[in-house]
Amino acid sequence: MTVPESIMRLSRLLDEMESLQERSIQTLEKKLETTKHALSLAQIHFRTISQHKDQDDADRVLFEEEKKQFKAQIQDLEQQLEAAKSEQFLQEEKASQLQTQLAEQEGFLQSARDELEEVREKITRMAEMEGATAECEILRGELQSKNEDMDGLKAELEALQPQVEKVAELEKELQEKGEALKSAEEALEGLKKIVGENDDAEEGGSIDLQSSLKALTEELDSLRSNLQSQEEKNKSQENEQEILTNELEILRMDHKAMQDELEDQKKLVDTLNTEKEGFSKLIAEMEEKKADQAAHTEALEQQEQKIGQLEQVISETTEAREKADLQVKMLLGQIDGLQYQQREMEELKEQTARLEKELEQEREALLRVKAQLTAAASAPAAEAEKQASEKETAAAEIAAESPPKVEKGRRSQRKRLGDILIEAGLITEEQLETALKVKAKDPRRRLGNLLIELGLVSEDATAAALAAQMRMRYIENIQEELDPGVIQFIPSHLAKNHQCIPLTVSSGTLVVAMSNPLDLIAIEDIEIASSLQVEPVVASPSAIDKAIKQYYTVNVGSANS
């Protein structure tokens, strides 16, 4: 993941976290206000109930306990709200720190981009300089080759130097021989004159002179031929020397040009070396910045880990909020149940007062009849007593028939399980209709189990909704409520068959956690086995099974030992 992507992801998570925290706090505040309002209404009803003199002590104690439970739950909600606010403050501080770090990361990213652009430009220049350096190396090779050629020509010139000296000697010798030849020719001319003048000289002397002249002529011809060949040789050597001189001059000119170019290349190399040192420093700086970037990357990874932790905290907060919402809804349902119980009690009190009034009237009528029939015969007295007995029986029957009417009204006002789950926002009406269609095919199946099997709700949510429907307590953590000493009141086979477990016993009442509190057969079996009155409460099936495995296994092991 690149630095820009990480920064964008960090910003997005910060926004989501802030919005989620705000929604959580607002929701908890609304639920707390609703709960406080419901509690105030319940307190009003409690004060109304406490004003009645005929209120039963046990009911008053029960209401006080439930009132304390409501207060404790509201205190828990207030503590959760305070914790959520503290968490929100911490999250805001973390968000501020993350935003500061985000700004630093953006500044560092911009500076890194600028430096990267400069490095790219310098790398381009370095590539051009490397090309110039390669060209300089080629010129150096050519210069070295020219120097080697010039050294060879110098060696050849030095080798020809003796020949040049020899040519000079030959030229000198040729000049001397030319002068000798000229003198010989002059002598020959003189001899010819002498010969012409002395034609009649002595023949012996003439023959000697002729032979001498012939020898001189032959020597002269030989000298002429030697001189000619020597001149030709000298001429060829002069031509060769001139060629060598020209080549030497060309080489000198090339050498000078190569030296000038070499000087230019040396200057270029010095420039390249200077820039190379600058590049080395720049590379060292880039390495340091790269190390800094690695450190920033590591810091960014740590920030991502913190973000993951924040996401986990958000998830836990969301889960706690949903759980608090469910608890608030359960509390509201229980408050509704208490309010309805208050209304039922008021109705019962009114009916009781009405029946007591009617009974008092009947008693007064009976006393008047007895007073009037004091002097009457025994038969009429018996008949009057029979009538009075019939009236008392009728009053008792009226009193006995009233509670079922109240029970019928209570059942008619009890909310259905599906409606409770819909109000809690756990399922939709379409999902409920789907489950009801499945239940219609098999009426023996329970709606809660169907919803769990369809994956629409969890066991805990179904159990909590069932407790709200039955206006019973919902036990979320059995281990906190259970007294190990009461396990003996329910045998293991009953606990496993009816999926129940005892929690506490008080004043002859055994509190039993059940997955199905409507199972009257199970309640009857438990009352027979324990000889105690059963007060059912609701817990999830998995929690009950876990407690059965834990406590009954331990008891069996201790009994065997």
CSV table of C-alpha atoms in Angstrom, one decimal, residues 167-451:
chain,number,residue,atom,x,y,z
A,167,VAL,CA,73.5,11.0,-48.8
A,168,ALA,CA,75.2,14.2,-47.6
A,169,GLU,CA,78.6,12.4,-47.8
A,170,LEU,CA,77.7,11.1,-51.2
A,171,GLU,CA,76.7,14.6,-52.4
A,172,LYS,CA,80.0,15.9,-51.1
A,173,GLU,CA,81.9,13.1,-52.7
A,174,LEU,CA,79.9,13.7,-55.9
A,175,GLN,CA,80.8,17.3,-55.8
A,176,GLU,CA,84.5,16.5,-55.3
A,177,LYS,CA,84.3,14.0,-58.2
A,178,GLY,CA,82.6,16.6,-60.3
A,179,GLU,CA,85.3,19.0,-59.7
A,180,ALA,CA,87.9,16.3,-60.4
A,181,LEU,CA,86.0,15.5,-63.6
A,182,LYS,CA,86.0,19.1,-64.6
A,183,SER,CA,89.7,19.3,-63.9
A,184,ALA,CA,90.1,16.1,-65.9
A,185,GLU,CA,88.1,17.5,-68.8
A,186,GLU,CA,90.2,20.7,-68.7
A,187,ALA,CA,93.3,18.5,-68.7
A,188,LEU,CA,91.9,16.6,-71.6
A,189,GLU,CA,91.2,19.7,-73.5
A,190,GLY,CA,94.7,20.8,-72.8
A,191,LEU,CA,96.0,17.5,-74.0
A,192,LYS,CA,93.9,17.7,-77.1
A,193,LYS,CA,95.4,21.0,-77.8
A,194,ILE,CA,98.8,19.7,-77.2
A,195,VAL,CA,98.0,16.7,-79.4
A,196,GLY,CA,96.8,19.0,-82.1
A,197,GLU,CA,99.8,21.2,-81.9
A,198,ASN,CA,102.2,18.3,-81.8
A,199,ASP,CA,100.6,16.1,-84.4
A,200,ASP,CA,103.9,15.4,-85.8
A,201,ALA,CA,105.4,14.7,-82.4
A,202,GLU,CA,106.9,11.5,-81.6
A,203,GLU,CA,104.7,8.6,-82.2
A,204,GLY,CA,105.8,6.7,-79.0
A,205,GLY,CA,104.8,9.6,-76.9
A,206,SER,CA,101.6,9.9,-78.8
A,207,ILE,CA,100.7,6.3,-78.1
A,208,ASP,CA,101.3,6.8,-74.4
A,209,LEU,CA,99.2,9.9,-74.4
A,210,GLN,CA,96.4,8.1,-76.3
A,211,SER,CA,96.4,5.2,-73.9
A,212,SER,CA,96.5,7.6,-71.0
A,213,LEU,CA,93.7,9.6,-72.6
A,214,LYS,CA,91.7,6.4,-73.1
A,215,ALA,CA,92.1,5.4,-69.6
A,216,LEU,CA,91.1,8.9,-68.4
A,217,THR,CA,88.1,8.8,-70.7
A,218,GLU,CA,87.0,5.5,-69.4
A,219,GLU,CA,87.4,6.7,-65.8
A,220,LEU,CA,85.5,9.8,-66.7
A,221,ASP,CA,82.7,7.8,-68.2
A,222,SER,CA,82.7,5.6,-65.1
A,223,LEU,CA,82.6,8.6,-62.9
A,224,ARG,CA,79.8,10.1,-64.9
A,225,SER,CA,77.7,6.9,-64.7
A,226,ASN,CA,78.4,6.7,-60.9
A,227,LEU,CA,77.5,10.4,-60.6
A,228,GLN,CA,74.3,9.9,-62.5
A,229,SER,CA,73.3,6.8,-60.5
A,230,GLN,CA,74.3,8.6,-57.3
A,231,GLU,CA,72.2,11.7,-58.4
A,232,GLU,CA,69.2,9.4,-59.0
A,233,LYS,CA,69.6,7.7,-55.7
A,234,ASN,CA,70.0,11.1,-54.0
A,235,LYS,CA,66.9,12.3,-55.8
A,236,SER,CA,64.9,9.3,-54.6
A,237,GLN,CA,66.2,9.7,-51.1
A,238,GLU,CA,65.3,13.4,-51.2
A,239,ASN,CA,61.8,12.6,-52.3
A,240,GLU,CA,61.4,10.0,-49.6
A,241,GLN,CA,62.8,12.4,-47.1
A,242,GLU,CA,60.4,15.1,-48.2
A,243,ILE,CA,57.5,12.6,-47.9
A,244,LEU,CA,58.6,11.7,-44.4
A,245,THR,CA,59.0,15.3,-43.5
A,246,ASN,CA,55.5,16.0,-44.7
A,247,GLU,CA,54.1,13.1,-42.8
A,248,LEU,CA,56.0,14.2,-39.7
A,249,GLU,CA,54.5,17.7,-40.0
A,250,ILE,CA,51.0,16.2,-40.4
A,251,LEU,CA,51.6,14.0,-37.3
A,252,ARG,CA,52.8,17.1,-35.4
A,253,MET,CA,49.7,19.0,-36.4
A,254,ASP,CA,47.5,16.0,-35.4
A,255,HIS,CA,49.4,15.6,-32.2
A,256,LYS,CA,48.9,19.3,-31.3
A,257,ALA,CA,45.2,19.0,-32.2
A,258,MET,CA,44.9,15.8,-30.1
A,259,GLN,CA,46.6,17.5,-27.2
A,260,ASP,CA,44.2,20.5,-27.4
A,261,GLU,CA,41.3,18.1,-27.5
A,262,LEU,CA,42.8,16.1,-24.6
A,263,GLU,CA,43.0,19.3,-22.6
A,264,ASP,CA,39.4,20.0,-23.3
A,265,GLN,CA,38.5,16.4,-22.3
A,266,LYS,CA,40.5,16.8,-19.1
A,267,LYS,CA,38.6,19.9,-18.3
A,268,LEU,CA,35.3,18.0,-19.1
A,269,VAL,CA,36.5,15.1,-16.9
A,270,ASP,CA,37.2,17.5,-14.1
A,271,THR,CA,33.8,19.0,-14.4
A,272,LEU,CA,32.3,15.5,-14.5
A,273,ASN,CA,34.2,14.5,-11.4
A,274,THR,CA,33.0,17.6,-9.6
A,275,GLU,CA,29.4,16.8,-10.5
A,276,LYS,CA,30.0,13.2,-9.6
A,277,GLU,CA,31.0,14.3,-6.1
A,278,GLY,CA,27.9,16.4,-6.0
A,279,PHE,CA,25.8,13.4,-7.1
A,280,SER,CA,27.5,11.2,-4.5
A,281,LYS,CA,26.6,13.7,-1.8
A,282,LEU,CA,23.0,13.8,-3.2
A,283,ILE,CA,22.8,10.0,-3.3
A,284,ALA,CA,24.0,10.0,0.4
A,285,GLU,CA,21.3,12.5,1.2
A,286,MET,CA,18.8,10.4,-0.7
A,287,GLU,CA,19.9,7.4,1.3
A,288,GLU,CA,19.4,9.3,4.5
A,289,LYS,CA,16.0,10.5,3.3
A,290,LYS,CA,15.2,7.0,2.3
A,291,ALA,CA,16.0,5.8,5.8
A,292,ASP,CA,13.8,8.6,7.1
A,293,GLN,CA,11.1,7.5,4.7
A,294,ALA,CA,11.4,3.9,6.0
A,295,ALA,CA,11.0,5.3,9.5
A,296,HIS,CA,7.9,7.2,8.4
A,297,THR,CA,6.7,4.1,6.6
A,298,GLU,CA,7.2,2.1,9.9
A,299,ALA,CA,5.4,4.9,11.7
A,300,LEU,CA,2.6,4.7,9.2
A,301,GLU,CA,2.3,0.9,9.7
A,302,GLN,CA,2.1,1.6,13.4
A,303,GLN,CA,-0.7,4.1,12.7
A,304,GLU,CA,-2.4,1.4,10.6
A,305,GLN,CA,-2.1,-1.0,13.5
A,306,LYS,CA,-3.7,1.8,15.7
A,307,ILE,CA,-6.4,2.2,13.1
A,308,GLY,CA,-7.0,-1.6,13.3
A,309,GLN,CA,-7.3,-1.3,17.1
A,310,LEU,CA,-9.6,1.7,16.7
A,311,GLU,CA,-11.7,-0.3,14.3
A,312,GLN,CA,-11.9,-3.1,16.9
A,313,VAL,CA,-12.8,-0.6,19.6
A,314,ILE,CA,-15.5,0.8,17.2
A,315,SER,CA,-16.8,-2.7,16.6
A,316,GLU,CA,-16.8,-3.4,20.4
A,317,THR,CA,-18.5,-0.1,21.0
A,318,THR,CA,-21.1,-0.9,18.3
A,319,GLU,CA,-21.7,-4.3,19.9
A,320,ALA,CA,-22.0,-2.8,23.3
A,321,ARG,CA,-24.4,-0.2,21.9
A,322,GLU,CA,-26.6,-2.8,20.3
A,323,LYS,CA,-26.5,-4.8,23.6
A,324,ALA,CA,-27.4,-1.7,25.5
A,325,ASP,CA,-30.2,-1.0,23.1
A,326,LEU,CA,-31.5,-4.5,23.6
A,327,GLN,CA,-31.2,-4.1,27.4
A,328,VAL,CA,-33.1,-0.8,27.2
A,329,LYS,CA,-35.8,-2.4,25.2
A,330,MET,CA,-36.0,-5.2,27.7
A,331,LEU,CA,-36.2,-2.7,30.5
A,332,LEU,CA,-38.9,-0.8,28.7
A,333,GLY,CA,-40.8,-4.1,28.2
A,334,GLN,CA,-40.4,-5.0,31.9
A,335,ILE,CA,-41.5,-1.5,32.8
A,336,ASP,CA,-44.5,-2.0,30.6
A,337,GLY,CA,-45.1,-5.3,32.4
A,338,LEU,CA,-44.9,-3.6,35.7
A,339,GLN,CA,-47.2,-0.9,34.7
A,340,TYR,CA,-49.6,-3.5,33.4
A,341,GLN,CA,-49.3,-5.4,36.6
A,342,GLN,CA,-50.1,-2.2,38.5
A,343,ARG,CA,-53.2,-1.7,36.4
A,344,GLU,CA,-54.2,-5.4,37.1
A,345,MET,CA,-53.6,-4.9,40.8
A,346,GLU,CA,-55.7,-1.7,40.7
A,347,GLU,CA,-58.5,-3.6,38.9
A,348,LEU,CA,-58.2,-6.5,41.4
A,349,LYS,CA,-58.4,-4.0,44.2
A,350,GLU,CA,-61.5,-2.4,42.7
A,351,GLN,CA,-63.1,-5.8,42.2
A,352,THR,CA,-62.1,-6.9,45.7
A,353,ALA,CA,-63.5,-3.7,47.1
A,354,ARG,CA,-66.7,-4.2,45.1
A,355,LEU,CA,-67.0,-7.8,46.2
A,356,GLU,CA,-66.3,-6.9,49.8
A,357,LYS,CA,-68.9,-4.2,49.6
A,358,GLU,CA,-71.4,-6.7,48.1
A,359,LEU,CA,-70.4,-9.3,50.7
A,360,GLU,CA,-70.9,-6.7,53.5
A,361,GLN,CA,-74.3,-5.9,52.1
A,362,GLU,CA,-75.2,-9.6,52.0
A,363,ARG,CA,-74.0,-10.0,55.6
A,364,GLU,CA,-76.1,-7.0,56.7
A,365,ALA,CA,-79.1,-8.5,54.8
A,366,LEU,CA,-78.4,-11.9,56.5
A,367,LEU,CA,-78.2,-10.3,59.9
A,368,ARG,CA,-81.5,-8.5,59.3
A,369,VAL,CA,-83.1,-11.7,58.2
A,370,LYS,CA,-81.7,-13.5,61.3
A,371,ALA,CA,-83.1,-10.8,63.5
A,372,GLN,CA,-86.4,-11.0,61.9
A,373,LEU,CA,-86.6,-14.8,62.1
A,374,THR,CA,-85.4,-15.1,65.7
A,375,ALA,CA,-88.8,-16.0,66.9
A,376,ALA,CA,-89.7,-18.1,63.9
A,377,ALA,CA,-89.8,-21.9,63.7
A,378,SER,CA,-86.8,-24.1,63.1
A,379,ALA,CA,-88.0,-24.9,59.5
A,380,PRO,CA,-88.2,-21.3,58.5
A,381,ALA,CA,-84.9,-20.7,60.2
A,382,ALA,CA,-83.3,-23.6,58.3
A,383,GLU,CA,-84.7,-22.2,55.1
A,384,ALA,CA,-83.3,-18.8,55.9
A,385,GLU,CA,-79.9,-20.2,56.7
A,386,LYS,CA,-80.0,-22.1,53.4
A,387,GLN,CA,-80.8,-18.9,51.5
A,388,ALA,CA,-77.9,-17.2,53.3
A,389,SER,CA,-75.6,-20.0,52.5
A,390,GLU,CA,-76.7,-19.9,48.9
A,391,LYS,CA,-76.0,-16.1,48.8
A,392,GLU,CA,-72.5,-16.6,50.3
A,393,THR,CA,-71.8,-19.4,47.8
A,394,ALA,CA,-72.9,-17.0,45.0
A,395,ALA,CA,-70.6,-14.3,46.3
A,396,ALA,CA,-67.7,-16.7,46.4
A,397,GLU,CA,-68.5,-17.8,42.9
A,398,ILE,CA,-68.5,-14.2,41.7
A,399,ALA,CA,-65.2,-13.6,43.4
A,400,ALA,CA,-63.7,-16.8,41.9
A,401,GLU,CA,-64.9,-15.9,38.4
A,402,SER,CA,-63.3,-12.4,38.4
A,403,PRO,CA,-59.6,-13.4,38.2
A,404,PRO,CA,-60.0,-15.5,35.0
A,405,LYS,CA,-61.4,-12.4,33.4
A,406,VAL,CA,-58.4,-10.5,34.4
A,407,GLU,CA,-56.1,-13.2,33.2
A,408,LYS,CA,-57.9,-13.2,29.9
A,409,GLY,CA,-57.4,-9.4,29.6
A,410,ARG,CA,-53.7,-9.8,30.4
A,411,ARG,CA,-53.2,-12.5,27.8
A,412,SER,CA,-55.0,-10.4,25.2
A,413,GLN,CA,-52.7,-7.4,26.0
A,414,ARG,CA,-49.5,-9.5,26.0
A,415,LYS,CA,-47.3,-8.7,23.0
A,416,ARG,CA,-46.4,-11.4,20.6
A,417,LEU,CA,-42.8,-12.6,20.3
A,418,GLY,CA,-42.5,-11.5,16.6
A,419,ASP,CA,-43.8,-8.0,17.4
A,420,ILE,CA,-41.2,-7.6,20.1
A,421,LEU,CA,-38.4,-8.6,17.8
A,422,ILE,CA,-39.7,-6.2,15.1
A,423,GLU,CA,-39.9,-3.4,17.6
A,424,ALA,CA,-36.3,-4.1,18.7
A,425,GLY,CA,-35.2,-3.9,15.0
A,426,LEU,CA,-33.9,-7.4,15.0
A,427,ILE,CA,-36.2,-8.7,12.2
A,428,THR,CA,-38.5,-7.3,9.6
A,429,GLU,CA,-42.2,-8.0,9.0
A,430,GLU,CA,-41.3,-9.9,5.8
A,431,GLN,CA,-38.9,-12.1,7.7
A,432,LEU,CA,-41.6,-12.8,10.4
A,433,GLU,CA,-44.1,-13.7,7.7
A,434,THR,CA,-41.6,-16.1,6.2
A,435,ALA,CA,-41.1,-17.8,9.6
A,436,LEU,CA,-44.8,-17.9,10.2
A,437,LYS,CA,-45.4,-19.7,6.9
A,438,VAL,CA,-42.8,-22.3,7.9
A,439,LYS,CA,-44.5,-22.7,11.3
A,440,ALA,CA,-47.9,-23.1,9.6
A,441,LYS,CA,-46.6,-26.2,7.9
A,442,ASP,CA,-45.6,-27.6,11.3
A,443,PRO,CA,-47.5,-25.9,14.1
A,444,ARG,CA,-45.7,-27.9,16.8
A,445,ARG,CA,-42.5,-26.0,16.1
A,446,ARG,CA,-41.8,-22.9,18.2
A,447,LEU,CA,-41.4,-19.5,16.5
A,448,GLY,CA,-38.2,-18.6,18.3
A,449,ASN,CA,-36.5,-21.8,17.3
A,450,LEU,CA,-37.6,-21.3,13.7
A,451,LEU,CA,-36.1,-17.7,13.7
